[in-house]
Amino acid sequence: MAKLSLWLVSMDGERPFTFLDDRLVAGDSLLGLTSLDQLEHMHLDPVEGRQLHEPALLDWTAGVRGAVAEMAELHREIGEVGVEAASGAEANAALARKRELLAAAEARADDLRPFADLVVGAALAGNVKRVGSRDPNARDQQREEKRTTRGGLYQRAAELAHGAPLDGGTQARARAGAWLATDQPAGAFPRQPLHWPLTFPEITDRGGFDAIVGNPPFLGGKKISGPLGSAYREHLVREVGNDVKGNADLVAYFALRAHELVNADGQVGLIATNTLAQGDTREVALDQLVERGVTIRRATKSKPWPSSSAVLEYCAVWTTSRELSGSAPRFAEDVPVRSIGPSLDPGSRVSGTPYRLAANASRSFIGSYLLGLGFTMSPVEAQQFIARDSRNADVLFPYLNGQDLNSRPDCSASRWVINFHDWSIERASSYPEPLSQLEKSVKAERSMKSKDVASWPWWRYWRPRPELHSAIAGLSRVVVITLHTKTVMPVLVPTGQVFSHALGVFATEDTAMLALLSSSPHYWWAIARASTLETRVRYTPSDVFETFPLPGLTQEMRELGDRLDTFRREAMLRRQLGLTKTYNLAFDPGCTDADIVELRDIHRATDVATVRAYGWDDLLDQLDHGFHPAGRDLRYTVGPAAKQEILDRLLELNHERHAVEVAAGVPKKPAKRARKRQDDPDQGRLM
């Protein structure tokens, strides 16, 4: 099929098809050997193999080198036999000669493949002691393998190779087949390692390929073990990923393997899912590659796949193993930049991790986590509770969540909630009807959960956030933001309601703070510091706001914040649109409605006022406002060059302020997110 596809795309039916049998191969490129040293020393780590096996394998090593040299020469001869310029009988003879040479090379490779399979099989079999097996029939074999060290497996592989003629002995084949099948799921295709030095022997004396271009298959990190086996995933983590842990998607390992296979001047170009530049997948692949000295010279961070039949985002990455000169061009989203980082964003001139600033502490919070649907009710039910007993108004409040904030034109709560604060059961008992509802629903629900949850007072929220309520006491309004959102836009809302754990709450009613948190500097800082969930930003106050160096809030910002709050609220009510749909219009270049244009103007003025508040007047003429890429979408914001300069200055300012705090005796507190489940509602919480 590959040959036919290539012939069809050539669109030249008059010319003979080029001989490609030595170039088109099938196999598992993540499972096979990548260097001849691994085969010579019968170990995936040649250094460790030398320590285990030498001098026992000296004769074997010489034999391997000689065989591969013969194969390389045969492959070179294949390339020297011309077919394209020949015709008729001459062309047929040339093709026959190429097939003859390839058959000779393959016969030599077949002698070595069982021993290469032994090396990979020993690594897979050595993983069973850590991961176990799904196959009950393999348990006896696993017990024996668990008693054997990984080094012992390699030693047994070396014993089979030592003194063996290069003819693929029967015993080696049988042992290799058994080891390769370790922990293989039922119904899976047989594992077929692609051993690169045996498949393309001519690259061994070049140090690897000059270039690799690819579109690796996608498989989510948590889904690798199912179809491929736990031992296989352990192999990826340990051997391909250099033991860097994390739920990396399969594309991460293809990126790492591609760079193993190129030479010192090698170039790699990959099209992959946009997860390659995110989270665990980025940490396993691009972070490691950049640390090793690989340079990203061109990148497209995220774009929709150009097909209506596939709803996914892709990224494209061009890298080089060779160090680039300072004058060599680099492009992020086709825009010239000084460098590109592992996140595929333009690189910063400032290095280092931002620190949480003591000056920002106790100003941002995550809302209450109820843990129990029985706490909530409709507004009608709440009013019925109050009608039956007016005292119930003491424990019934509007319940504002992220969906309400982003979708309702007035940003109001669509549900109400029972809130017994930190009360004792005796005090809560004086409100019998609300307490009875919780006893019937929440108490039963929590009793089915973990010991910690089941033992928590069932009439109280799992995370009541008393520090939040203390901070906002006495305020009539606060600034809130949805934590999982692509809009990343704060709003002023009344207090006197319960804020969901899906909201970030800032303990202020100052409209200057609303302006700051609505500005492009804050948005791009959030994008740089937060993770993503699908197309949404996961805004974590501890990582974003607590590290964000605040400017002195000015009267200009205060007036613009008030104007933004008033104008936007009126526009949303008039249009009967929520925050998300309103900003979908604001970020759509095709929308020229007068109120939307004015909303953009307010944001532009807010950006200018914010930059001026930082004292960066030299940037005012360089902000380049317009519709610029923000992930898969466009956003009305500052231009890419201004964005990067702002981020650099904010990081510099963070470091400066942190240094002052440390000098004053404040301990270091870097903003480093803990690894948590993506569905953990308490991720990044402030406790």
JSON list of N, CA, C and O in Angstrom, two decimals, residues 651-661:
[
{"chain": "A", "resi": 651, "resn": "LEU", "atom": "N", "xyz": [8.72, 38.10, 34.78]},
{"chain": "A", "resi": 651, "resn": "LEU", "atom": "CA", "xyz": [9.55, 37.11, 35.47]},
{"chain": "A", "resi": 651, "resn": "LEU", "atom": "C", "xyz": [10.74, 37.78, 36.16]},
{"chain": "A", "resi": 651, "resn": "LEU", "atom": "O", "xyz": [11.09, 37.43, 37.29]},
{"chain": "A", "resi": 652, "resn": "GLU", "atom": "N", "xyz": [11.34, 38.75, 35.50]},
{"chain": "A", "resi": 652, "resn": "GLU", "atom": "CA", "xyz": [12.43, 39.51, 36.13]},
{"chain": "A", "resi": 652, "resn": "GLU", "atom": "C", "xyz": [11.94, 40.20, 37.40]},
{"chain": "A", "resi": 652, "resn": "GLU", "atom": "O", "xyz": [12.61, 40.19, 38.44]},
{"chain": "A", "resi": 653, "resn": "LEU", "atom": "N", "xyz": [10.75, 40.79, 37.30]},
{"chain": "A", "resi": 653, "resn": "LEU", "atom": "CA", "xyz": [10.19, 41.49, 38.45]},
{"chain": "A", "resi": 653, "resn": "LEU", "atom": "C", "xyz": [9.86, 40.53, 39.59]},
{"chain": "A", "resi": 653, "resn": "LEU", "atom": "O", "xyz": [10.07, 40.83, 40.77]},
{"chain": "A", "resi": 654, "resn": "ASN", "atom": "N", "xyz": [9.36, 39.35, 39.22]},
{"chain": "A", "resi": 654, "resn": "ASN", "atom": "CA", "xyz": [9.09, 38.32, 40.23]},
{"chain": "A", "resi": 654, "resn": "ASN", "atom": "C", "xyz": [10.36, 37.96, 40.98]},
{"chain": "A", "resi": 654, "resn": "ASN", "atom": "O", "xyz": [10.38, 37.88, 42.21]},
{"chain": "A", "resi": 655, "resn": "HIS", "atom": "N", "xyz": [11.44, 37.74, 40.24]},
{"chain": "A", "resi": 655, "resn": "HIS", "atom": "CA", "xyz": [12.71, 37.37, 40.87]},
{"chain": "A", "resi": 655, "resn": "HIS", "atom": "C", "xyz": [13.25, 38.50, 41.75]},
{"chain": "A", "resi": 655, "resn": "HIS", "atom": "O", "xyz": [13.78, 38.25, 42.84]},
{"chain": "A", "resi": 656, "resn": "GLU", "atom": "N", "xyz": [13.11, 39.73, 41.27]},
{"chain": "A", "resi": 656, "resn": "GLU", "atom": "CA", "xyz": [13.60, 40.87, 42.06]},
{"chain": "A", "resi": 656, "resn": "GLU", "atom": "C", "xyz": [12.84, 40.98, 43.37]},
{"chain": "A", "resi": 656, "resn": "GLU", "atom": "O", "xyz": [13.43, 41.16, 44.45]},
{"chain": "A", "resi": 657, "resn": "ARG", "atom": "N", "xyz": [11.52, 40.89, 43.29]},
{"chain": "A", "resi": 657, "resn": "ARG", "atom": "CA", "xyz": [10.72, 41.04, 44.51]},
{"chain": "A", "resi": 657, "resn": "ARG", "atom": "C", "xyz": [10.93, 39.86, 45.46]},
{"chain": "A", "resi": 657, "resn": "ARG", "atom": "O", "xyz": [10.95, 40.03, 46.69]},
{"chain": "A", "resi": 658, "resn": "HIS", "atom": "N", "xyz": [11.10, 38.68, 44.90]},
{"chain": "A", "resi": 658, "resn": "HIS", "atom": "CA", "xyz": [11.37, 37.54, 45.75]},
{"chain": "A", "resi": 658, "resn": "HIS", "atom": "C", "xyz": [12.70, 37.70, 46.48]},
{"chain": "A", "resi": 658, "resn": "HIS", "atom": "O", "xyz": [12.82, 37.37, 47.67]},
{"chain": "A", "resi": 659, "resn": "ALA", "atom": "N", "xyz": [13.70, 38.20, 45.77]},
{"chain": "A", "resi": 659, "resn": "ALA", "atom": "CA", "xyz": [15.01, 38.41, 46.41]},
{"chain": "A", "resi": 659, "resn": "ALA", "atom": "C", "xyz": [14.90, 39.39, 47.57]},
{"chain": "A", "resi": 659, "resn": "ALA", "atom": "O", "xyz": [15.52, 39.19, 48.63]},
{"chain": "A", "resi": 660, "resn": "VAL", "atom": "N", "xyz": [14.10, 40.42, 47.41]},
{"chain": "A", "resi": 660, "resn": "VAL", "atom": "CA", "xyz": [13.88, 41.38, 48.49]},
{"chain": "A", "resi": 660, "resn": "VAL", "atom": "C", "xyz": [13.20, 40.70, 49.67]},
{"chain": "A", "resi": 660, "resn": "VAL", "atom": "O", "xyz": [13.56, 40.92, 50.84]},
{"chain": "A", "resi": 661, "resn": "GLU", "atom": "N", "xyz": [12.20, 39.85, 49.38]},
{"chain": "A", "resi": 661, "resn": "GLU", "atom": "CA", "xyz": [11.49, 39.16, 50.45]},
{"chain": "A", "resi": 661, "resn": "GLU", "atom": "C", "xyz": [12.40, 38.19, 51.19]},
{"chain": "A", "resi": 661, "resn": "GLU", "atom": "O", "xyz": [12.34, 38.08, 52.42]}
]
